[in-house]
Every structure is written in C-alpha cells, then in structure tokens.
CSV table of C-alpha atoms in Angstrom, one decimal:
chain,number,residue,atom,x,y,z
Z,1,LYS,CA,0.0,0.0,0.0
Z,2,CYS,CA,2.8,2.4,0.9
Z,3,ALA,CA,4.6,1.6,-2.4
Z,4,HIS,CA,1.4,2.3,-4.4
Z,5,LEU,CA,0.9,5.7,-2.6
Z,6,ARG,CA,4.4,6.7,-3.3
Z,7,LEU,CA,4.2,5.8,-7.0
Z,8,VAL,CA,1.0,7.8,-7.4
Z,9,CYS,CA,2.9,11.0,-6.3
Z,10,GLN,CA,5.7,10.7,-8.8
Z,11,ALA,CA,5.8,12.9,-11.8
Z,12,GLU,CA,6.7,10.0,-14.1
Z,13,GLN,CA,4.2,7.2,-13.5
Z,14,LYS,CA,5.9,3.8,-13.3
Z,15,PRO,CA,4.5,0.3,-12.9
Z,16,TYR,CA,4.2,-1.0,-9.4
Z,17,TYR,CA,6.6,-3.9,-10.0
Z,18,THR,CA,9.5,-1.4,-10.6
Z,19,SER,CA,9.3,-0.4,-6.9
Z,20,LYS,CA,11.8,-1.9,-4.5
Z,21,LEU,CA,9.5,-1.3,-1.6
Z,22,TRP,CA,6.7,-3.3,-3.4
Z,23,TRP,CA,9.0,-6.2,-4.0
Z,24,CYS,CA,10.1,-6.0,-0.3
Z,25,GLY,CA,6.5,-6.3,0.7
Z,26,ILE,CA,5.8,-9.2,-1.6
Z,27,THR,CA,8.9,-11.0,-0.3
Z,28,LEU,CA,7.8,-10.6,3.3
Z,29,LEU,CA,4.3,-11.7,2.4
Z,30,GLY,CA,5.7,-14.9,0.7
Z,31,LEU,CA,7.9,-15.7,3.7
Z,32,GLY,CA,4.9,-15.3,6.0
Z,33,GLU,CA,2.8,-17.6,4.0
Z,34,LEU,CA,5.6,-20.1,3.8
Z,35,GLY,CA,5.8,-20.0,7.6
Z,36,ASN,CA,2.1,-20.5,7.8
Z,37,PHE,CA,2.2,-23.5,5.5
Z,38,THR,CA,5.0,-25.0,7.6
Z,39,ALA,CA,3.1,-24.5,10.8
Z,40,TYR,CA,0.4,-26.8,9.6
Z,41,GLY,CA,2.9,-29.6,9.6
Z,42,PHE,CA,3.8,-29.1,13.3
Z,43,ALA,CA,0.6,-27.9,15.0
Z,44,PRO,CA,-3.1,-28.7,14.9
Z,45,ILE,CA,-5.4,-27.0,12.4
Z,46,THR,CA,-7.6,-25.8,15.2
Z,47,LEU,CA,-4.6,-23.8,16.5
Z,48,VAL,CA,-2.9,-22.5,13.4
Z,49,ALA,CA,-6.1,-21.2,11.6
Z,50,PRO,CA,-7.4,-18.9,14.4
Z,51,LEU,CA,-3.9,-17.5,14.9
Z,52,GLY,CA,-4.3,-15.8,11.5
Z,53,CYS,CA,-5.8,-12.9,13.6
Z,54,VAL,CA,-2.2,-11.9,14.4
Z,55,SER,CA,-2.0,-10.5,10.8
Z,56,VAL,CA,-5.0,-8.3,11.5
Z,57,ILE,CA,-3.4,-6.9,14.6
Z,58,GLY,CA,-0.1,-6.4,12.9
Z,59,SER,CA,-1.7,-4.6,10.0
Z,60,ALA,CA,-3.5,-2.2,12.3
Z,61,PHE,CA,-0.4,-1.2,14.3
Z,62,ILE,CA,2.1,-1.2,11.4
Z,63,SER,CA,-0.1,1.0,9.3
Z,64,VAL,CA,0.4,3.7,12.0
Z,65,PHE,CA,4.1,3.9,11.1
Z,66,PHE,CA,4.0,3.2,7.4
Z,67,LEU,CA,0.7,4.7,6.2
Z,68,LYS,CA,0.5,7.5,8.9
Z,69,LYS,CA,-2.8,6.2,10.2
Z,70,THR,CA,-4.2,7.4,13.5
Z,71,MET,CA,-4.2,4.9,16.4
Z,72,ARG,CA,-7.8,4.6,17.5
Z,73,THR,CA,-9.2,3.4,20.9
Z,74,ALA,CA,-11.0,0.6,19.0
Z,75,ASP,CA,-7.6,-0.6,17.7
Z,76,ILE,CA,-6.2,-0.9,21.3
Z,77,LEU,CA,-9.4,-2.5,22.6
Z,78,GLY,CA,-9.5,-5.0,19.7
Z,79,GLY,CA,-5.8,-5.8,20.0
Z,80,THR,CA,-6.2,-6.5,23.7
Z,81,LEU,CA,-9.1,-8.8,23.1
Z,82,THR,CA,-7.3,-10.6,20.3
Z,83,ILE,CA,-4.1,-11.1,22.3
Z,84,THR,CA,-6.2,-12.5,25.2
Z,85,GLY,CA,-7.9,-14.9,22.8
Z,86,ILE,CA,-4.5,-15.9,21.4
Z,87,TYR,CA,-3.3,-16.8,24.9
Z,88,LEU,CA,-6.3,-19.0,25.5
Z,89,LEU,CA,-5.9,-20.6,22.1
Z,90,VAL,CA,-2.3,-21.6,22.7
Z,91,THR,CA,-2.9,-22.7,26.3
Z,92,PHE,CA,-6.0,-24.9,25.6
Z,93,SER,CA,-5.2,-26.1,22.1
Z,94,PRO,CA,-5.6,-29.9,21.5
Z,95,ASN,CA,-2.6,-32.0,22.3
Z,96,VAL,CA,-2.5,-34.5,19.5
Z,97,PRO,CA,0.5,-36.2,17.8
Z,98,GLN,CA,1.5,-34.3,14.7
Z,99,GLU,CA,3.5,-36.9,12.8
Z,100,LEU,CA,1.0,-37.6,10.0
Z,101,THR,CA,1.9,-40.3,7.6
Z,102,ALA,CA,0.5,-40.9,4.1
Z,103,ARG,CA,-1.3,-44.1,5.3
Z,104,GLN,CA,-3.0,-42.2,8.0
Z,105,VAL,CA,-4.2,-39.6,5.5
Z,106,GLN,CA,-5.6,-42.4,3.3
Z,107,ASN,CA,-7.5,-43.8,6.3
Z,108,TYR,CA,-8.9,-40.4,7.2
Z,109,LEU,CA,-10.1,-39.8,3.6
Z,110,VAL,CA,-12.3,-43.0,3.6
Z,111,SER,CA,-13.6,-42.6,7.1
Z,112,TRP,CA,-17.4,-42.2,7.3
Z,113,PRO,CA,-17.4,-38.9,9.3
Z,114,PHE,CA,-15.3,-37.2,6.6
Z,115,LEU,CA,-17.4,-38.8,3.8
Z,116,VAL,CA,-20.6,-37.5,5.4
Z,117,TYR,CA,-19.0,-34.1,5.9
Z,118,SER,CA,-17.8,-34.0,2.3
Z,119,ILE,CA,-21.2,-34.8,0.9
Z,120,LEU,CA,-22.9,-32.1,3.0
Z,121,GLU,CA,-20.3,-29.6,2.0
Z,122,ILE,CA,-20.7,-30.4,-1.7
Z,123,ILE,CA,-24.5,-30.1,-1.5
Z,124,ILE,CA,-24.3,-26.7,0.4
Z,125,PHE,CA,-21.6,-25.4,-2.0
Z,126,CYS,CA,-23.7,-26.4,-5.1
Z,127,ILE,CA,-26.8,-24.7,-3.7
Z,128,LEU,CA,-24.7,-21.5,-3.1
Z,129,LEU,CA,-23.1,-21.7,-6.5
Z,130,TYR,CA,-26.6,-22.1,-8.1
Z,131,PHE,CA,-27.8,-18.9,-6.4
Z,132,TYR,CA,-24.6,-17.1,-7.4
Z,133,LYS,CA,-24.6,-18.2,-11.0
Z,134,ARG,CA,-28.2,-18.6,-12.0
Z,135,LYS,CA,-30.0,-16.1,-9.7
Z,136,ALA,CA,-27.1,-13.6,-9.6
Z,137,VAL,CA,-27.1,-13.5,-5.8
Z,138,LYS,CA,-23.9,-11.9,-4.9
Z,139,HIS,CA,-24.5,-11.2,-1.2
Z,140,ILE,CA,-21.3,-11.0,0.9
Z,141,VAL,CA,-22.5,-13.9,3.1
Z,142,VAL,CA,-23.0,-16.1,0.0
Z,143,LEU,CA,-19.6,-15.3,-1.4
Z,144,LEU,CA,-17.7,-15.7,1.8
Z,145,MET,CA,-19.5,-19.0,2.7
Z,146,MET,CA,-18.3,-20.4,-0.6
Z,147,VAL,CA,-14.8,-19.2,0.3
Z,148,ALA,CA,-15.0,-20.9,3.8
Z,149,LEU,CA,-16.2,-24.2,2.4
Z,150,LEU,CA,-13.3,-24.2,0.0
Z,151,ALA,CA,-11.0,-23.2,2.8
Z,152,SER,CA,-11.9,-26.2,4.9
Z,153,LEU,CA,-10.6,-28.4,2.0
Z,154,THR,CA,-7.6,-26.2,1.7
Z,155,VAL,CA,-6.5,-26.5,5.3
Z,156,ILE,CA,-7.0,-30.3,5.3
Z,157,ALA,CA,-4.8,-30.6,2.2
Z,158,VAL,CA,-2.2,-28.1,3.4
Z,159,LYS,CA,-1.8,-30.0,6.7
Z,160,ALA,CA,-1.5,-33.3,4.9
Z,161,VAL,CA,1.1,-32.0,2.4
Z,162,SER,CA,3.1,-30.1,5.0
Z,163,SER,CA,3.2,-33.1,7.4
Z,164,MET,CA,4.3,-35.5,4.7
Z,165,ILE,CA,7.0,-33.2,3.5
Z,166,ALA,CA,8.2,-32.7,7.1
Z,167,LEU,CA,8.4,-36.5,7.6
Z,168,SER,CA,10.2,-37.0,4.3
Z,169,VAL,CA,12.8,-34.4,5.4
Z,170,LYS,CA,13.3,-36.3,8.6
Z,171,GLY,CA,14.1,-39.5,6.6
Z,172,LYS,CA,10.6,-41.2,6.5
Z,173,MET,CA,9.8,-40.8,2.8
Z,174,GLN,CA,6.2,-40.1,2.1
Z,175,LEU,CA,6.4,-38.5,-1.3
Z,176,THR,CA,6.1,-41.9,-3.1
Z,177,TYR,CA,2.4,-42.3,-2.1
Z,178,SER,CA,-0.2,-41.1,-4.6
Z,179,VAL,CA,-2.2,-39.5,-1.8
Z,180,PHE,CA,0.5,-36.8,-1.5
Z,181,TYR,CA,-0.1,-35.7,-5.1
Z,182,ILE,CA,-3.9,-35.9,-4.7
Z,183,MET,CA,-3.7,-33.6,-1.7
Z,184,SER,CA,-1.3,-31.2,-3.6
Z,185,VAL,CA,-3.8,-30.9,-6.5
Z,186,LEU,CA,-6.7,-30.5,-4.1
Z,187,MET,CA,-4.8,-27.7,-2.3
Z,188,ALA,CA,-4.0,-25.9,-5.5
Z,189,ILE,CA,-7.5,-26.1,-6.9
Z,190,SER,CA,-9.3,-25.0,-3.7
Z,191,CYS,CA,-6.9,-22.1,-3.3
Z,192,ALA,CA,-7.5,-20.9,-6.8
Z,193,PHE,CA,-11.3,-20.9,-6.4
Z,194,GLN,CA,-11.0,-19.3,-3.0
Z,195,ILE,CA,-9.1,-16.4,-4.6
Z,196,LYS,CA,-11.8,-16.1,-7.3
Z,197,PHE,CA,-14.7,-15.7,-4.9
Z,198,LEU,CA,-12.7,-13.6,-2.3
Z,199,ASN,CA,-11.7,-11.2,-5.1
Z,200,GLN,CA,-15.3,-10.9,-6.1
Z,201,ALA,CA,-16.3,-10.1,-2.5
Z,202,MET,CA,-13.5,-7.5,-2.2
Z,203,HIS,CA,-14.6,-5.9,-5.5
Z,204,LEU,CA,-18.3,-5.6,-4.4
Z,205,TYR,CA,-17.9,-4.8,-0.7
Z,206,GLU,CA,-15.8,-2.7,1.6
Z,207,ALA,CA,-12.6,-4.4,3.0
Z,208,THR,CA,-13.8,-3.5,6.5
Z,209,ALA,CA,-16.7,-5.8,6.0
Z,210,VAL,CA,-14.9,-8.6,4.1
Z,211,VAL,CA,-11.9,-9.0,6.5
Z,212,PRO,CA,-13.8,-9.8,9.7
Z,213,ILE,CA,-16.5,-11.9,8.1
Z,214,ASN,CA,-14.0,-13.9,6.1
Z,215,PHE,CA,-11.9,-14.4,9.3
Z,216,VAL,CA,-14.8,-15.7,11.3
Z,217,PHE,CA,-16.1,-18.0,8.5
Z,218,PHE,CA,-12.6,-19.3,7.8
Z,219,THR,CA,-11.9,-20.0,11.5
Z,220,ILE,CA,-15.2,-21.9,12.0
Z,221,SER,CA,-14.7,-24.0,8.8
Z,222,ALA,CA,-11.0,-24.8,9.7
Z,223,ILE,CA,-11.9,-25.9,13.2
Z,224,ILE,CA,-14.8,-28.1,12.0
Z,225,SER,CA,-12.5,-29.7,9.3
Z,226,GLY,CA,-9.8,-30.3,11.9
Z,227,VAL,CA,-12.2,-31.9,14.3
Z,228,ILE,CA,-13.9,-34.1,11.7
Z,229,PHE,CA,-10.9,-35.1,9.5
Z,230,TYR,CA,-8.0,-35.1,12.0
Z,231,ARG,CA,-10.0,-35.8,15.1
Z,232,GLU,CA,-8.1,-33.2,17.0
Z,233,PHE,CA,-10.5,-32.8,20.0
Z,234,GLN,CA,-11.1,-36.6,20.3
Z,235,SER,CA,-9.7,-36.9,23.8
Z,236,ALA,CA,-9.8,-33.3,25.0
Z,237,ALA,CA,-11.4,-32.4,28.3
Z,238,LEU,CA,-14.7,-30.4,28.3
Z,239,LEU,CA,-13.0,-27.4,30.1
Z,240,SER,CA,-10.3,-27.3,27.5
Z,241,VAL,CA,-12.8,-27.3,24.6
Z,242,PHE,CA,-14.8,-24.5,26.3
Z,243,MET,CA,-11.8,-22.3,27.0
Z,244,PHE,CA,-10.5,-22.9,23.4
Z,245,LEU,CA,-13.8,-21.8,21.9
Z,246,PHE,CA,-13.9,-18.9,24.2
Z,247,GLY,CA,-10.5,-17.9,23.0
Z,248,CYS,CA,-11.7,-18.1,19.4
Z,249,LEU,CA,-14.7,-15.9,20.3
Z,250,LEU,CA,-12.4,-13.3,21.8
Z,251,SER,CA,-10.1,-13.3,18.8
Z,252,SER,CA,-13.0,-12.9,16.4
Z,253,LEU,CA,-14.5,-10.1,18.4
Z,254,GLY,CA,-11.1,-8.3,18.5
Z,255,VAL,CA,-10.8,-8.6,14.7
Z,256,ILE,CA,-14.4,-7.2,14.2
Z,257,ILE,CA,-13.7,-4.3,16.5
Z,258,ILE,CA,-10.4,-3.4,14.7
Z,259,ALA,CA,-12.0,-3.6,11.3
Z,260,ARG,CA,-15.4,-2.0,12.2
Z,261,ASN,CA,-15.9,1.5,10.8
Z,262,LYS,CA,-12.3,1.6,9.6
Z,263,LYS,CA,-13.1,3.3,6.3
Z,264,GLU,CA,-10.9,5.7,4.4
Z,265,GLN,CA,-11.5,9.3,5.5
Z,266,HIS,CA,-12.5,11.6,2.7
Z,267,LEU,CA,-11.0,15.0,2.7
Z,268,GLN,CA,-13.4,17.8,3.7
Z,269,ILE,CA,-11.3,20.4,1.9
Z,270,THR,CA,-11.3,20.9,-1.8
Z,271,PHE,CA,-7.6,20.2,-2.4
Z,272,ILE,CA,-5.2,17.3,-2.1
Z,273,ASP,CA,-2.5,17.7,0.5
Z,274,CYS,CA,0.5,15.8,-0.7
Z,275,GLY,CA,2.1,16.0,2.7
Z,276,HIS,CA,0.0,13.2,4.1
Z,277,ILE,CA,1.3,10.7,1.4
Z,278,PRO,CA,4.1,8.5,2.7
Z,279,GLY,CA,7.5,9.5,1.3
Z,280,GLN,CA,6.2,12.7,-0.2
Z,281,LYS,CA,7.1,16.0,1.5
Z,282,LEU,CA,5.8,18.4,-1.1
Z,283,THR,CA,3.0,20.5,0.5
Z,284,GLY,CA,3.2,23.7,-1.5
Z,285,LYS,CA,1.2,22.8,-4.6
Z,286,ILE,CA,-2.5,22.3,-4.2
Z,287,GLN,CA,-5.4,21.5,-6.5
Z,288,PRO,CA,-8.0,24.3,-6.6
Z,289,ASP,CA,-11.7,23.8,-6.4
Z,290,SER,CA,-13.0,22.8,-9.8
Z,291,HIS,CA,-16.5,24.1,-8.9
Z,292,SER,CA,-15.3,27.5,-8.1
Z,293,SER,CA,-15.5,30.5,-10.5
Z,294,CYS,CA,-11.8,31.2,-9.9
Z,295,TYR,CA,-10.6,27.7,-10.9
Z,296,GLY,CA,-7.0,27.8,-12.0
Z,297,THR,CA,-6.4,31.4,-10.6
Z,298,LEU,CA,-4.3,32.7,-7.8
Z,299,ASN,CA,-5.6,34.8,-4.9
Z,300,LYS,CA,-4.4,38.0,-6.4
Z,301,GLU,CA,-6.0,37.2,-9.7
Z,302,ASP,CA,-9.2,36.3,-7.9
Z,303,ASP,CA,-9.3,39.8,-6.2
Z,304,SER,CA,-8.8,41.5,-9.5
Z,305,VAL,CA,-11.6,39.5,-11.1
Z,306,LYS,CA,-13.9,40.6,-8.3
Z,307,ARG,CA,-13.0,44.2,-8.7
Z,308,GLN,CA,-13.7,44.1,-12.4
Z,309,SER,CA,-17.0,42.5,-11.8
C-alpha cells in the first residue's frame, strides 16, 4: 500500500513492479505464507487457523508507522481482546501427535465422518453456487461462505502435504504415495477458487466488512474440518474445549472491533495535501476547487476579477 501511494505522487508514472518497496512487501508476504504453510505440519489446524488474527493486529499497528494512520481506541481494545484470545488458544489447544503419515491420511479420507461431511459440504456449495450463477445473488455472506467451504478443504490438504514433506525431510519418505499428489492438487484447486470468490467479494464490498466476516467464517470452517478429518479434539477435556472456543470468540471479536468503521476518511477540503502521502514531503502545490469560478487562478487574480465585476 505504501509503495502504491508513493508511486502515485511521482511525476513520471511507473509500474508498481518497478518499486523496490513493493518487492520487499511481496517477499515478506511470501515468507509469512511459507511459515504459515510449515506451521500446519507441526501444529493442529484448530490452533494454526485462528492465529491468523495476528496478521490483522499487525496490519492495524504497522499502518500507523508506514501509512500514517491514526491509532484509535478501537484498535487498542480490539488488539487487547485478540491477544487475550490468542493466549487462551495456545494454552488450551488440543494436544495430539502431529506426525501424519500418508497411510493415516488415506484412512482419514475414507472414514465415514469425513465422507458425510464432504457430501454435506458439496451439497451446500452447489446450492450457493446455483444462487450465485443462476440467480445472480452476490451477497457478501454467499460469497464468503463459498470461500469458507473451499478453505476447509484447503487446510485439510495443506496440513497433509506439509506433514508428509516434514516427515520426508526427517528421513521417512512419504512422497512416493499417490495421496501426497492428490492432496497437492486439491490444495492448488481449492486455493485458486478461493481467490476467485474472495476477489469478487473485495470488488463488491468494503474491505472493512470482508476481512472480519471472512476471518470468522474461515476459522469456523477450519476448526470443523480439523475436528472431523484429523479428530483433534477426540480426547480433550470439556473445560479445554470450552476455553479454546472462548479464545476463538475473543479473537474474532477483536478482529471485528479493529475492522469496524475503519473506512478511508475523505478530505473535507477541496484540495489534495501531498504532505499526508508516505514518502512525499511536497506541500506547496494544491489542486484548486474545480467548482469555483476562480478555478486555476491565484488569490491576487481572484481579487482583480472581483473588482472588475
């Protein structure tokens, strides 16, 4: 975002991919996603997925330094709730073995709970897709529910692929099994369609609405898929389950508070102040009011025009 704002202010407009700052941001984003992918191989889905709220907190606070945003009371309150929720998530996350072999993945794929879950998910997705395609229903809930249903398949596939790669690196080769490639294809396809529907939602609705709703839907779908496919809460105590869900609730509430009413503020004045744009210190030149009779004139010229009138 900072790179785009800087490029807009330059006299000679250049493509965004010529900016070193933009490439720095993309590199950091890629490293973050690589770390997120790796985490699925060492921790339960029900823990990794809700911790995505850390990115929302980070964005809120980092934007203060890079984009010159104002720190709001809602940001501090939402950040506090989210950090509290994260503490509960980490403390009461399910303690299950994370060494997932290809044979275990094969057994999970043909288990009756997952088959029933898959059939229900396919039916719901087809109904939503029918309303989206045939009836042109593009409500934000419809779009993000389709994203969440695809995300549940994505996290299942990501954990399987990441776990099998981790075991192979340790010396227990898992890449010779066909299920590894099946899961890799499932991961790629579900990710591609997620991007399609999420992009549609971002195009039609404000990011302040899409971000919290998508986070809540994604977290719920990831937890359900982790419980059904990988049986992560199979032997957990009732108190641990309750406190974990309470942590998820606090994290979601914190994300909603941070994103709520966080719209771009429109200037109340009739000129653009370049001093508020990151990396741009020019404040002398302004854009006059196009609706005024003195458009394109200076103050002295304006006075002479009035005298002539």
